[in-house]
Short mmCIF file of C-alpha atoms and ligand atoms in Angstrom, two decimals:
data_model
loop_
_atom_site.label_atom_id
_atom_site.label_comp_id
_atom_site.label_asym_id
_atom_site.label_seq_id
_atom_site.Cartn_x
_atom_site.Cartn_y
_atom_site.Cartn_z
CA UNK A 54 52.87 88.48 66.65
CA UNK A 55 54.91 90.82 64.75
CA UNK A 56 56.38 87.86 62.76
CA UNK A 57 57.30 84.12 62.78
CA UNK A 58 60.03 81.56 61.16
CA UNK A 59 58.60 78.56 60.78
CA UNK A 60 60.93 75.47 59.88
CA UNK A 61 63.61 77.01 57.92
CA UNK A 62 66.43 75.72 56.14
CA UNK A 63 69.33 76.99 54.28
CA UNK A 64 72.43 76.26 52.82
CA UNK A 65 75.42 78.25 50.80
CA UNK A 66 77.20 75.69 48.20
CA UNK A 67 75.89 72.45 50.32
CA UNK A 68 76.81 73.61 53.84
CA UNK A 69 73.93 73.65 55.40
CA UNK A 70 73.63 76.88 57.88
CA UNK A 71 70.07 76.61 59.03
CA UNK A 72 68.31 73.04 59.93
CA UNK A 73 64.76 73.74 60.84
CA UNK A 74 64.51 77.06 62.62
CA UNK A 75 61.51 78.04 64.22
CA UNK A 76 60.70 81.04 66.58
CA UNK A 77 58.49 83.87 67.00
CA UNK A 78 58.94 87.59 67.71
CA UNK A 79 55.72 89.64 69.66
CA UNK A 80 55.21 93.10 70.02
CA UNK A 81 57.73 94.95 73.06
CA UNK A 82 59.57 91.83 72.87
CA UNK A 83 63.33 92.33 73.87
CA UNK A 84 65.23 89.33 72.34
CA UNK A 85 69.20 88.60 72.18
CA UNK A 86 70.08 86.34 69.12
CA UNK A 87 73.53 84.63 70.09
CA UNK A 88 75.09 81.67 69.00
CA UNK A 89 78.79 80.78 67.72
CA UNK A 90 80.44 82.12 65.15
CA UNK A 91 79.35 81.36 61.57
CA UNK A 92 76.11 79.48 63.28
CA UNK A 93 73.69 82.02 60.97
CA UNK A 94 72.73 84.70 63.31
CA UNK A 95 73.33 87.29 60.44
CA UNK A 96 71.90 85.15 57.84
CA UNK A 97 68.88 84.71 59.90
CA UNK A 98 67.94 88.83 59.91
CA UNK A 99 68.76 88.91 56.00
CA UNK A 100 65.83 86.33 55.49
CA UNK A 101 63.46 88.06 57.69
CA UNK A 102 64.46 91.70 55.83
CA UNK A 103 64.27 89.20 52.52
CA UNK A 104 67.52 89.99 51.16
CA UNK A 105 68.47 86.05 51.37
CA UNK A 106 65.73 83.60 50.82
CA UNK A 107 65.03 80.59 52.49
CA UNK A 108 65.51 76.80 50.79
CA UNK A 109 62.47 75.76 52.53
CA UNK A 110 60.18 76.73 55.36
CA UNK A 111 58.12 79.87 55.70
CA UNK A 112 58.26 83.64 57.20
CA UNK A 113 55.20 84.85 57.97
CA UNK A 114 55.14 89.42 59.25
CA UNK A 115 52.90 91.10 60.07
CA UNK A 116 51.39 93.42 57.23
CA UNK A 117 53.19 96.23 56.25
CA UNK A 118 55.77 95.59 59.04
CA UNK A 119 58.38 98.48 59.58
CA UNK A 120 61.76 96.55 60.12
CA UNK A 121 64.27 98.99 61.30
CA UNK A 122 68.00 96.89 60.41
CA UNK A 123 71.19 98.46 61.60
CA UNK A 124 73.55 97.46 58.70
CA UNK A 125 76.85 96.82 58.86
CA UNK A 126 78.00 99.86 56.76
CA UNK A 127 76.02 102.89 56.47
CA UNK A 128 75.92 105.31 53.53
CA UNK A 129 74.33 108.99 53.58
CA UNK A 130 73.12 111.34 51.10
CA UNK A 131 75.05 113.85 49.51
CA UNK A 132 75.27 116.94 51.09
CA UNK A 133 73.94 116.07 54.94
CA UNK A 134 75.47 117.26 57.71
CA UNK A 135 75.08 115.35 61.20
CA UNK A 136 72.22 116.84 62.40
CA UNK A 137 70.20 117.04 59.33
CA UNK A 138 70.73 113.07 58.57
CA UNK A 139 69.87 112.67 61.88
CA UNK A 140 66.89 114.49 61.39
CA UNK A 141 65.78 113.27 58.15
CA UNK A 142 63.87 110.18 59.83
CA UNK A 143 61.04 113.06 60.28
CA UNK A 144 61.09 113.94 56.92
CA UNK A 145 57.58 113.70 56.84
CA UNK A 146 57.28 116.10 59.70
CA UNK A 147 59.46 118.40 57.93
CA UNK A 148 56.37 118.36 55.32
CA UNK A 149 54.07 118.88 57.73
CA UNK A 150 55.92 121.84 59.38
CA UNK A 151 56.31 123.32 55.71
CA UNK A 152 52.26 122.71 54.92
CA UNK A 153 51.28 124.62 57.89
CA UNK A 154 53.66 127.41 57.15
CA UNK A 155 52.12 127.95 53.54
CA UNK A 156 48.48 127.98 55.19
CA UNK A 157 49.42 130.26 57.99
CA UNK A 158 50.70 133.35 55.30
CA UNK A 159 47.32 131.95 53.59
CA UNK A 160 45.42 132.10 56.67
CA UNK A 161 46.93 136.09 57.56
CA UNK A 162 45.18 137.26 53.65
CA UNK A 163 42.00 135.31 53.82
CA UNK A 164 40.87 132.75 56.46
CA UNK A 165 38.46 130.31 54.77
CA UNK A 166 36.73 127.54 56.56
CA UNK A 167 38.33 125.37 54.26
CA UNK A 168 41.48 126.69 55.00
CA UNK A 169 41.17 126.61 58.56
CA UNK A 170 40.25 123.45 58.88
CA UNK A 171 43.25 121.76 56.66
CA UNK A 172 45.29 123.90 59.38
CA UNK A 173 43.40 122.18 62.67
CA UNK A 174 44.11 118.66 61.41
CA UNK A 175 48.04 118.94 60.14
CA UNK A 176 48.31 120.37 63.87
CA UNK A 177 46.33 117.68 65.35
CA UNK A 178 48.19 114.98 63.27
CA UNK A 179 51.90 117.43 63.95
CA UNK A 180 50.65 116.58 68.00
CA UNK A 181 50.26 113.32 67.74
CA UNK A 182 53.76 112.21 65.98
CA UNK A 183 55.57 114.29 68.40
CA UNK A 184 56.52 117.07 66.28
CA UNK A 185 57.08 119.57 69.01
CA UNK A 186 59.96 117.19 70.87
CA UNK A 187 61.20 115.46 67.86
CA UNK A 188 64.36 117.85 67.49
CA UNK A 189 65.16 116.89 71.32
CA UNK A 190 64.72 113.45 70.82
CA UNK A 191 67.01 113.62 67.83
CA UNK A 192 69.55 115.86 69.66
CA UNK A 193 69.44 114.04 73.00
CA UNK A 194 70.52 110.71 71.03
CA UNK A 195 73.28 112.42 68.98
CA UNK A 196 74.71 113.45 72.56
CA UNK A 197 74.43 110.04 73.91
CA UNK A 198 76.04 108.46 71.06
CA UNK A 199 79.01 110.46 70.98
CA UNK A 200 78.35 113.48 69.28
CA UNK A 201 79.05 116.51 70.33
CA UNK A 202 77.59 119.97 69.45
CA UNK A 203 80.67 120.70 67.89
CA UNK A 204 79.84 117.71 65.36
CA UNK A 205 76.55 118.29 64.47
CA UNK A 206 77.17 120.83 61.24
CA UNK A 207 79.88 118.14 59.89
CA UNK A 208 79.15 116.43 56.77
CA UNK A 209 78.62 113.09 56.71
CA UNK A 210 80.81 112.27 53.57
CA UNK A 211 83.98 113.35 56.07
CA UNK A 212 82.77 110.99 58.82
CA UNK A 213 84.94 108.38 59.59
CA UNK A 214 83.48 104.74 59.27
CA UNK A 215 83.09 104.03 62.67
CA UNK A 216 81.38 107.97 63.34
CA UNK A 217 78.76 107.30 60.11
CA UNK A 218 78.13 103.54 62.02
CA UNK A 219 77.00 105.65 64.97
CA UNK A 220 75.17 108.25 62.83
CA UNK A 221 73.50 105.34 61.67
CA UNK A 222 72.35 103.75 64.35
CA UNK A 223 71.46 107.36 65.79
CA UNK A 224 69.02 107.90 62.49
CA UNK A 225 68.04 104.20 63.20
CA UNK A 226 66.61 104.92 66.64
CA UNK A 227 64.41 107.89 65.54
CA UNK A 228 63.11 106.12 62.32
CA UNK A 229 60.34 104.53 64.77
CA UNK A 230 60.19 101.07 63.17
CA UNK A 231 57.83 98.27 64.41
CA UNK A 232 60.79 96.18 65.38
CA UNK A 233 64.50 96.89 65.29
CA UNK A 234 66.92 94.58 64.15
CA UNK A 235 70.79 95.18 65.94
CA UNK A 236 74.09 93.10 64.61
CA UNK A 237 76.36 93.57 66.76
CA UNK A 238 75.48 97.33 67.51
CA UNK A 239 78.51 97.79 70.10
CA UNK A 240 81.12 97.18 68.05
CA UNK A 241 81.08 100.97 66.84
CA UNK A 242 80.63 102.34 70.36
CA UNK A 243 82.84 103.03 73.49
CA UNK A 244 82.47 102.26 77.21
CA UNK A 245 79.76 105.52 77.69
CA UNK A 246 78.33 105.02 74.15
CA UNK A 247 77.71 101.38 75.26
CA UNK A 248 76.56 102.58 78.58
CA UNK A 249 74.01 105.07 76.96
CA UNK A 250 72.69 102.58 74.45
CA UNK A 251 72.01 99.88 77.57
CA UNK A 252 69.81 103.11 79.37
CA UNK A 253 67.67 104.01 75.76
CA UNK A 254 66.97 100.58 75.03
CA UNK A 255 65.91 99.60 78.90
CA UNK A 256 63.43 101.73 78.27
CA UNK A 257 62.30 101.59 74.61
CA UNK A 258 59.05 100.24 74.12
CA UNK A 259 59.78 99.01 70.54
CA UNK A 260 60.05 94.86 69.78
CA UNK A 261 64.02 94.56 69.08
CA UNK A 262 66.40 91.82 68.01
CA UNK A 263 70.12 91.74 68.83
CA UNK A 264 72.91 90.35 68.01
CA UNK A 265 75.52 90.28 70.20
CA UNK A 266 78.74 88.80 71.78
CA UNK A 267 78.97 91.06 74.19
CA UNK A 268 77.49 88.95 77.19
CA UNK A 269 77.25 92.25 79.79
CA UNK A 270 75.09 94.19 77.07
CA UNK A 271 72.98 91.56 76.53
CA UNK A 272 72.40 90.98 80.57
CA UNK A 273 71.21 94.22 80.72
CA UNK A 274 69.25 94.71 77.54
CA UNK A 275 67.35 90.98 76.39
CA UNK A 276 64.31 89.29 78.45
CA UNK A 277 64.81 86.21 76.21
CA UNK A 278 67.45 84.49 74.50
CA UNK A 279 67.46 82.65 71.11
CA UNK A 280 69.98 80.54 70.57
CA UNK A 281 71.23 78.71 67.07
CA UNK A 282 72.43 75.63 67.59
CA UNK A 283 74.08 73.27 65.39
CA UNK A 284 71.20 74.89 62.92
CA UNK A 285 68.29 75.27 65.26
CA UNK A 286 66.85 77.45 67.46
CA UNK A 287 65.98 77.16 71.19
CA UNK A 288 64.04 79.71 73.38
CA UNK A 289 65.50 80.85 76.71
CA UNK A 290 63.70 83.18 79.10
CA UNK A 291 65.58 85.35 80.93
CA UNK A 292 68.43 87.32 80.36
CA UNK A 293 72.05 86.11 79.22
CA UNK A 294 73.00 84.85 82.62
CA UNK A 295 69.77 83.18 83.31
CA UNK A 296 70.53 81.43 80.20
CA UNK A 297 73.60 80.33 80.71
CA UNK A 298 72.14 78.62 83.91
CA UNK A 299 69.03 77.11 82.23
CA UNK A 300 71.34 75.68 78.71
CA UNK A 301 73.57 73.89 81.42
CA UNK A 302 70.79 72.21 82.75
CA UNK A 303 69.13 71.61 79.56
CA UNK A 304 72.67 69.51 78.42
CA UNK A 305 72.19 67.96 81.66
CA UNK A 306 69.41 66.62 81.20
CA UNK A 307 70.08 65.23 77.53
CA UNK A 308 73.47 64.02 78.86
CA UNK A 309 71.01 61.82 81.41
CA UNK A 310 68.40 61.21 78.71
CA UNK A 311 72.05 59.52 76.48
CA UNK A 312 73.09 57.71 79.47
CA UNK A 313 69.77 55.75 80.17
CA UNK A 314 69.49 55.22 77.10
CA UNK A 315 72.76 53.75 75.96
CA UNK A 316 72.12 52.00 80.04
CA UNK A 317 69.01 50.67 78.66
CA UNK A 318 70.74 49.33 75.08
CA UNK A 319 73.37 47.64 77.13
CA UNK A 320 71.08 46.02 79.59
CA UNK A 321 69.04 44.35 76.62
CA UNK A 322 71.75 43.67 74.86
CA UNK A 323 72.68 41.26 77.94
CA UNK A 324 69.78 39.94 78.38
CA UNK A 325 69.40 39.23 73.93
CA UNK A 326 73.04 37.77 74.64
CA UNK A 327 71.61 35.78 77.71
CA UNK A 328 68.78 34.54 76.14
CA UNK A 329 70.84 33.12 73.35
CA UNK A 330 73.06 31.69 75.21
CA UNK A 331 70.21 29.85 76.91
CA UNK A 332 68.74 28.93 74.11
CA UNK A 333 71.58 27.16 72.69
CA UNK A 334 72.31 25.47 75.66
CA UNK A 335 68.57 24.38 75.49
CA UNK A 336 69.09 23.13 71.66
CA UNK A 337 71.99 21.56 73.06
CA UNK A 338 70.65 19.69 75.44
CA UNK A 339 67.74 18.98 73.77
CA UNK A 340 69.82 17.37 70.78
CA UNK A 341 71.85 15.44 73.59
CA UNK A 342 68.48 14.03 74.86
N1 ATP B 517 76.40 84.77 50.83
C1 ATP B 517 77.05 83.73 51.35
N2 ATP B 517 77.68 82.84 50.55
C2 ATP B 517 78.30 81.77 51.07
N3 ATP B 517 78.37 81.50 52.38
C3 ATP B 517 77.77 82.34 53.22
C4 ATP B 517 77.08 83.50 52.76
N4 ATP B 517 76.57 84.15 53.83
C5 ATP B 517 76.93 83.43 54.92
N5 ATP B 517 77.66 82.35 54.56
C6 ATP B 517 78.19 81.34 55.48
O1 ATP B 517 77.14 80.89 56.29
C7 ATP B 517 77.56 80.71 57.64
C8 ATP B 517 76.70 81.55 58.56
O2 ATP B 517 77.01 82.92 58.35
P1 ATP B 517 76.42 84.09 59.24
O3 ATP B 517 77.02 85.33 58.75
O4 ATP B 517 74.94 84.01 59.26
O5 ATP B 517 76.99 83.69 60.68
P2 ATP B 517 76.88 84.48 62.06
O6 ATP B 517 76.20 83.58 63.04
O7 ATP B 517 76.31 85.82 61.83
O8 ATP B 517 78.43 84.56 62.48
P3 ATP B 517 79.25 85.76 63.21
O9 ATP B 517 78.97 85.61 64.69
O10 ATP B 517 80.67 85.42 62.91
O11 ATP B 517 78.80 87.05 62.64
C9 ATP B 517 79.04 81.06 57.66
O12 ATP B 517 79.77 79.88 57.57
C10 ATP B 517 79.23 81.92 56.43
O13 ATP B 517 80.51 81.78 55.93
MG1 MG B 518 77.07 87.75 61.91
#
């Protein structure tokens, strides 16, 4: 479990927006989030990033659980260029890089054991977070999301809101989070960006979340549905077309469930009116006698 909503409710200035939702997220789990407009689908990722709180109910994560959230607007540091903010989710490879350069000119003077050692394990622990491919990975996404080589020594403070959107989801998708949160991540992208986004995530092995309109994307990127409904949630497996199938059915069967029922009111409602009747006749009679 990388984390649960259990029973939650909330409302802005009486409306209430949420009515009880419940649902669970689990590690590689590859979930679409849809539901009409205004039904809480963005309110529902601010309470689980705990910008909003709930009225009632309780979210339970996982301990120190990295949520990666594509916001709606994205802001930069001062002075980064494309390639460096895309870069900077490896800041901490950057300092590793750096470390090993200091105890390499230390290392040509004087090679201590001590020395040496500090050395083996930054390069052990510079293997192990991928520190030989990360500039690939980082440049390989920048490509599929639109920019170009050309782009990369821009600054960010001249991108245009819909480029910084991309940058942002670009930095997003190297940050490595635990689980990645999307609202409505196509809106910034065009037909190949789309197309390229559809192919990473297919085979990213990260939990994610998205929200979406955009029934196509969804088919090809979401193994289960969530949908909110009239402040609930219901669990759908399958993707967006499978859904589609299964809700119908589901409002089938409820639209039988109503009609029995209001079958079975009517039929005792004859047979109350019945036995009246019958009973006054038998009173009547009964006082004739
Ligand atoms: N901070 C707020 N103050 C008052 N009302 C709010 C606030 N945030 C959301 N709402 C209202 O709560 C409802 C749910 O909003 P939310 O943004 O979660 O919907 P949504 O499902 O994401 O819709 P959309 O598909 O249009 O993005 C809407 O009616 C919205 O106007
Ligand atoms: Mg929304």
């Amino acid at each position: 479990m990388l984390f649960r909503l259990s029973d939650i409710y909330k409302s802005y200035s009486g409306n209430e927006i949420l009515r009880g939702v419940s649902f669970q997220v689990n590690p590689m789990e590859k979930i679409g989030l849809v539901g009409r407009n205004g039904a809480g689908k963005t309110t529902i990722f601010r309470l689980i990033t705990e910008e909003e709180a709930p009225d009632s109910g309780e979210i339970f994560k996982l301990n120190k659980l990295k949520i990666g959230l594509l916001e709606q607007h994205v802001d930069f540091t001062e002075n980064e260029t494309v390639h460096t903010a895309a870069l900077s989710a490896f800041q901490h490879l950057h300092d590793i890089e750096a470390e090993m350069r200091v105890l390499e000119m230390q290392m040509a003077e004087h090679a201590s054991e001590e020395v040496l050692e500090k050395y083996s394990e930054l390069q052990t622990e510079f293997e192990h977070a991928d520190g030989f491919t990360y500039t690939a990975k980082a440049e390989a996404i920048l490509l599929g999301l639109g920019f170009m080589k050309e782009t990369w020594n821009l600054e960010t403070k001249n991108l245009s809101g819909g480029q910084k959107n991309r940058l942002g989801m670009a930095r997003l998708l190297l940050s490595n989070p635990d689980i990645l949160l999307l609202d409505e991540p196509t809106n910034h992208l065009d037909v190949s960006a789309v197309e390229w986004l559809e192919d990473f995530l297919q085979t990213y092995e990260t939990a994610y979340v998205i929200i979406s309109h955009d029934r196509y994307f969804l088919d090809r990127t979401c193994r289960r549905i969530i949908e909110i409904e009239r402040g609930t949630a219901v669990t759908y497996k399958g993707n967006y077309s499978h859904f589609l199938v299964e809700r119908e059915e589901r409002r089938e069967q409820q639209r039988r469930e109503f009609e029995n029922q209001q079958s079975f009111i009517t039929k005792n409602e004859e047979f109350i009116r019945k036995n009246l009747a019958g009973q006054k006749t038998k009173m009547a009679k009964s006082r004739r006698n």
